[in-house]
CSV table of C-alpha atoms and ligand atoms in Angstrom, one decimal:
chain,number,residue,atom,x,y,z
A,1,MET,CA,96.6,5.7,108.4
A,2,THR,CA,100.0,4.3,109.4
A,3,ASP,CA,102.7,6.9,109.9
A,4,ILE,CA,105.6,5.2,108.2
A,5,THR,CA,107.9,8.1,109.2
A,6,ASN,CA,107.3,7.2,112.9
A,7,GLN,CA,107.7,10.8,114.0
A,8,PRO,CA,107.6,11.7,117.7
A,9,LYS,CA,105.2,14.4,118.8
A,10,GLY,CA,106.7,17.9,118.5
A,11,SER,CA,109.3,16.8,116.0
A,12,GLY,CA,108.8,19.9,113.8
A,13,THR,CA,108.1,17.9,110.6
A,14,ALA,CA,106.6,20.9,108.7
A,15,SER,CA,109.5,23.2,109.6
A,16,PHE,CA,112.0,20.4,108.7
A,17,ILE,CA,110.5,19.8,105.3
A,18,TRP,CA,110.5,23.6,104.7
A,19,GLN,CA,114.2,23.8,105.6
A,20,PHE,CA,115.0,20.8,103.4
A,21,LEU,CA,113.3,22.5,100.4
A,22,ARG,CA,115.4,25.6,101.0
A,23,ASN,CA,118.7,23.8,101.7
A,24,PRO,CA,118.5,20.2,100.5
A,25,LYS,CA,122.2,19.5,100.5
A,26,SER,CA,122.8,20.8,104.0
A,27,VAL,CA,119.7,19.4,105.6
A,28,GLY,CA,120.1,16.1,103.8
A,29,ALA,CA,116.8,14.4,104.6
A,30,ILE,CA,113.2,15.0,103.7
A,31,ALA,CA,111.9,14.4,107.3
A,32,PRO,CA,113.3,14.3,110.8
A,33,SER,CA,114.5,11.0,112.2
A,34,GLY,CA,111.7,8.8,113.5
A,35,LYS,CA,111.4,7.3,117.0
A,36,VAL,CA,112.9,3.9,116.2
A,37,LEU,CA,116.0,5.5,114.6
A,38,ALA,CA,116.3,8.1,117.4
A,39,GLY,CA,116.2,5.3,120.0
A,40,ARG,CA,118.9,3.4,118.2
A,41,MET,CA,121.1,6.5,118.0
A,42,ALA,CA,120.7,7.0,121.8
A,43,ALA,CA,121.2,3.4,122.8
A,44,GLY,CA,123.5,2.8,125.7
A,45,LEU,CA,123.6,6.4,126.8
A,46,GLY,CA,122.7,7.3,130.4
A,47,ALA,CA,122.9,9.7,133.3
A,48,ALA,CA,126.7,9.7,133.4
A,49,SER,CA,127.2,10.2,129.7
A,50,ARG,CA,128.8,13.3,128.2
A,51,VAL,CA,127.6,13.7,124.7
A,52,LEU,CA,128.1,15.9,121.6
A,53,GLU,CA,125.4,15.9,119.0
A,54,LEU,CA,126.2,17.0,115.5
A,55,GLY,CA,123.4,18.5,113.3
A,56,GLY,CA,120.5,18.7,115.8
A,57,GLY,CA,117.9,19.7,113.3
A,58,THR,CA,114.5,19.9,115.0
A,59,GLY,CA,115.7,17.8,117.9
A,60,THR,CA,114.4,14.3,117.5
A,61,LEU,CA,117.8,12.7,118.3
A,62,THR,CA,118.3,15.3,121.1
A,63,GLN,CA,115.0,14.3,122.6
A,64,ALA,CA,116.0,10.6,122.5
A,65,ILE,CA,119.4,11.4,124.1
A,66,VAL,CA,117.7,13.3,126.9
A,67,ALA,CA,115.0,10.5,127.3
A,68,ALA,CA,117.9,8.0,127.7
A,69,GLY,CA,118.8,9.9,130.9
A,70,VAL,CA,121.6,12.2,129.7
A,71,PRO,CA,121.3,15.4,131.7
A,72,GLN,CA,120.9,18.4,129.5
A,73,PRO,CA,124.0,20.2,131.0
A,74,ASN,CA,126.0,17.1,129.8
A,75,LEU,CA,124.9,17.6,126.2
A,76,THR,CA,126.3,20.0,123.6
A,77,VAL,CA,124.3,20.2,120.3
A,78,ILE,CA,125.9,21.9,117.3
A,79,GLU,CA,123.8,23.2,114.4
A,80,MET,CA,124.2,25.8,111.7
A,81,ASN,CA,120.6,26.5,110.6
A,82,PRO,CA,119.3,29.5,112.5
A,83,ASP,CA,115.7,28.2,112.6
A,84,PHE,CA,116.8,24.9,113.9
A,85,ILE,CA,119.0,26.6,116.5
A,86,ARG,CA,116.1,28.7,117.7
A,87,SER,CA,113.8,25.6,118.1
A,88,LEU,CA,116.6,23.5,119.8
A,89,THR,CA,117.3,26.3,122.3
A,90,ALA,CA,113.6,26.6,123.2
A,91,ARG,CA,113.1,22.9,123.6
A,92,PHE,CA,116.3,22.1,125.5
A,93,PRO,CA,117.1,25.3,127.5
A,94,ASN,CA,119.6,23.6,129.8
A,95,ALA,CA,121.7,21.9,127.0
A,96,HIS,CA,124.5,23.7,125.3
A,97,VAL,CA,123.0,24.5,121.8
A,98,VAL,CA,125.8,26.1,119.8
A,99,ASP,CA,125.7,27.8,116.4
A,100,HIS,CA,128.8,26.0,115.1
A,101,SER,CA,130.0,24.0,112.2
A,102,ALA,CA,130.9,20.3,112.6
A,103,PHE,CA,134.0,21.0,110.5
A,104,GLU,CA,135.3,23.1,113.4
A,105,ILE,CA,134.8,20.9,116.5
A,106,ASP,CA,138.3,21.8,117.8
A,107,THR,CA,137.2,25.4,118.4
A,108,LEU,CA,134.2,24.4,120.6
A,109,PRO,CA,134.3,25.5,124.3
A,110,ALA,CA,136.2,23.2,126.5
A,111,ASP,CA,133.2,21.8,128.3
A,112,ALA,CA,132.6,19.6,125.2
A,113,SER,CA,135.6,17.4,125.9
A,114,ASN,CA,136.4,14.0,127.5
A,115,LEU,CA,133.1,12.9,125.8
A,116,ASP,CA,131.6,9.4,125.9
A,117,ALA,CA,129.8,9.8,122.6
A,118,VAL,CA,129.4,11.9,119.5
A,119,ILE,CA,125.9,11.3,118.0
A,120,SER,CA,125.7,12.5,114.4
A,121,GLY,CA,122.8,13.2,112.1
A,122,LEU,CA,125.0,15.0,109.6
A,123,PRO,CA,124.4,14.4,105.9
A,124,LEU,CA,127.9,12.9,105.4
A,125,VAL,CA,127.2,11.6,101.9
A,126,ASN,CA,126.9,15.2,100.8
A,127,MET,CA,130.3,16.1,102.2
A,128,SER,CA,133.8,15.7,100.9
A,129,PRO,CA,136.5,13.4,102.2
A,130,ASP,CA,138.3,16.5,103.7
A,131,ASN,CA,135.1,17.4,105.5
A,132,HIS,CA,135.0,13.8,106.9
A,133,ARG,CA,138.6,14.1,108.0
A,134,ALA,CA,137.7,17.4,109.9
A,135,ILE,CA,134.7,15.7,111.6
A,136,MET,CA,136.7,12.6,112.6
A,137,ARG,CA,139.7,14.6,113.8
A,138,GLY,CA,137.5,17.0,115.9
A,139,SER,CA,135.3,14.2,117.3
A,140,PHE,CA,138.1,11.9,118.4
A,141,ASN,CA,140.1,14.8,119.8
A,142,ARG,CA,137.0,15.4,122.1
A,143,LEU,CA,136.2,11.8,122.9
A,144,GLY,CA,137.7,10.2,126.0
A,145,ASP,CA,139.1,6.6,126.1
A,146,GLY,CA,136.4,4.2,125.1
A,147,GLY,CA,134.3,7.0,123.6
A,148,PHE,CA,132.5,6.3,120.3
A,149,TYR,CA,131.1,8.2,117.3
A,150,ARG,CA,127.6,7.0,116.1
A,151,GLN,CA,126.2,8.0,112.7
A,152,PHE,CA,123.1,7.2,110.7
A,153,THR,CA,123.0,7.0,107.0
A,154,TYR,CA,120.5,6.0,104.3
A,155,LYS,CA,122.8,3.5,102.5
A,156,PRO,CA,123.9,0.1,104.0
A,157,LYS,CA,127.5,1.3,104.0
A,158,CYS,CA,129.5,3.4,106.5
A,159,PRO,CA,129.7,6.9,104.9
A,160,ILE,CA,133.3,7.4,106.1
A,161,SER,CA,135.7,5.6,103.7
A,162,GLN,CA,138.1,2.9,104.8
A,163,THR,CA,140.9,5.2,103.7
A,164,VAL,CA,139.9,8.0,106.1
A,165,LEU,CA,139.2,5.5,108.9
A,166,ASN,CA,142.7,4.1,108.5
A,167,GLU,CA,144.3,7.5,108.6
A,168,PHE,CA,142.8,8.1,112.0
A,169,GLY,CA,143.3,4.5,113.4
A,170,LEU,CA,139.5,4.0,113.5
A,171,THR,CA,137.2,1.1,112.9
A,172,ALA,CA,133.5,1.1,111.9
A,173,ARG,CA,130.8,-1.4,112.7
A,174,TYR,CA,127.2,-1.7,111.7
A,175,GLU,CA,124.9,-1.5,114.7
A,176,GLY,CA,121.4,-2.0,113.1
A,177,MET,CA,118.7,-0.5,111.0
A,178,ALA,CA,115.5,1.5,111.4
A,179,LEU,CA,113.2,0.3,108.6
A,180,ARG,CA,110.3,2.3,110.0
A,181,ASN,CA,111.9,5.6,109.1
A,182,ALA,CA,111.6,7.9,106.0
A,183,PRO,CA,113.8,6.9,104.4
A,184,PRO,CA,114.9,3.6,106.1
A,185,ALA,CA,118.3,4.2,107.9
A,186,PHE,CA,121.4,2.3,108.9
A,187,VAL,CA,123.4,3.0,112.1
A,188,TYR,CA,127.2,2.8,112.3
A,189,ARG,CA,129.5,3.0,115.3
A,190,ILE,CA,133.1,4.3,114.8
A,191,GLU,CA,135.7,3.8,117.5
A,192,ARG,CA,139.4,3.7,118.0
A,193,ALA,CA,140.8,0.4,116.6
B,201,LIG,C1,119.7,14.9,108.2
B,201,LIG,S1,119.5,16.3,109.2
B,201,LIG,C2,119.3,15.5,110.8
B,201,LIG,C3,118.6,16.3,111.8
B,201,LIG,C4,118.3,15.6,113.1
B,201,LIG,N1,119.5,15.2,113.8
B,201,LIG,C5,117.4,14.4,112.8
B,201,LIG,O1,117.9,13.2,113.0
B,201,LIG,O2,116.2,14.5,112.5
B,201,LIG,C6,121.1,17.0,109.2
B,201,LIG,C7,121.3,18.2,110.1
B,201,LIG,O3,122.7,18.6,110.0
B,201,LIG,C8,122.8,20.0,110.0
B,201,LIG,N2,124.1,20.3,109.4
B,201,LIG,C9,124.5,20.2,108.1
B,201,LIG,N3,125.8,20.6,108.0
B,201,LIG,C10,126.3,20.9,109.2
B,201,LIG,C11,127.5,21.4,109.7
B,201,LIG,N4,128.6,21.5,108.9
B,201,LIG,N5,127.6,21.6,111.0
B,201,LIG,C12,126.6,21.5,111.9
B,201,LIG,N6,125.3,21.1,111.4
B,201,LIG,C13,125.2,20.8,110.1
B,201,LIG,C14,121.6,20.4,109.1
B,201,LIG,O4,121.3,21.8,109.3
B,201,LIG,C15,120.5,19.5,109.6
B,201,LIG,O5,119.9,20.0,110.7
């Protein structure tokens, strides 16, 4: 049978679905990201990249970021779900896995600064404009010159409104889609205008 979700091995699908059933709004997806989406989210990253991942879940994007060549010590992953934090810490023992809210990026330890990329799997459509402001403010305070924020979403529209982008002097562009994903996903890149 074809696996339309395109899940990588060890992606923790059963645990993810269980957590979704318990916390649908916060988990925000029925299944972890598939391999095609994870590859698109990690595109262009490499051995010199310093990366912050928001909402690591069971680690499918984390795995793609590491597979792109980013050394684990250059990677900070924030997550709030205790089960996901345990599994991320076990799978990526040399990355900085932090029990932390994406609404409080400014209070992260200083090693997550001068970043090249923020890679986000957060369910932004379930969050308020003020939550979006906190995430944009925190991310762009931590990103160096030329750094970018990358987000996937399940609608063909950037989940951060033009109003919020304008407030922070940001611009969004569509980077591509992953049809072989459950559900199909769209990738947006946000950077300084
Ligand atoms: C759609 S899942 C994505 C998981 C994983 N990145 C993937 O692509 O399969 C969203 C994740 O964001 C986490 N999350 C939700 N709100 C958060 C917040 N305020 N701060 C940090 N993580 C959060 C959830 O616990 C969940 O793991």
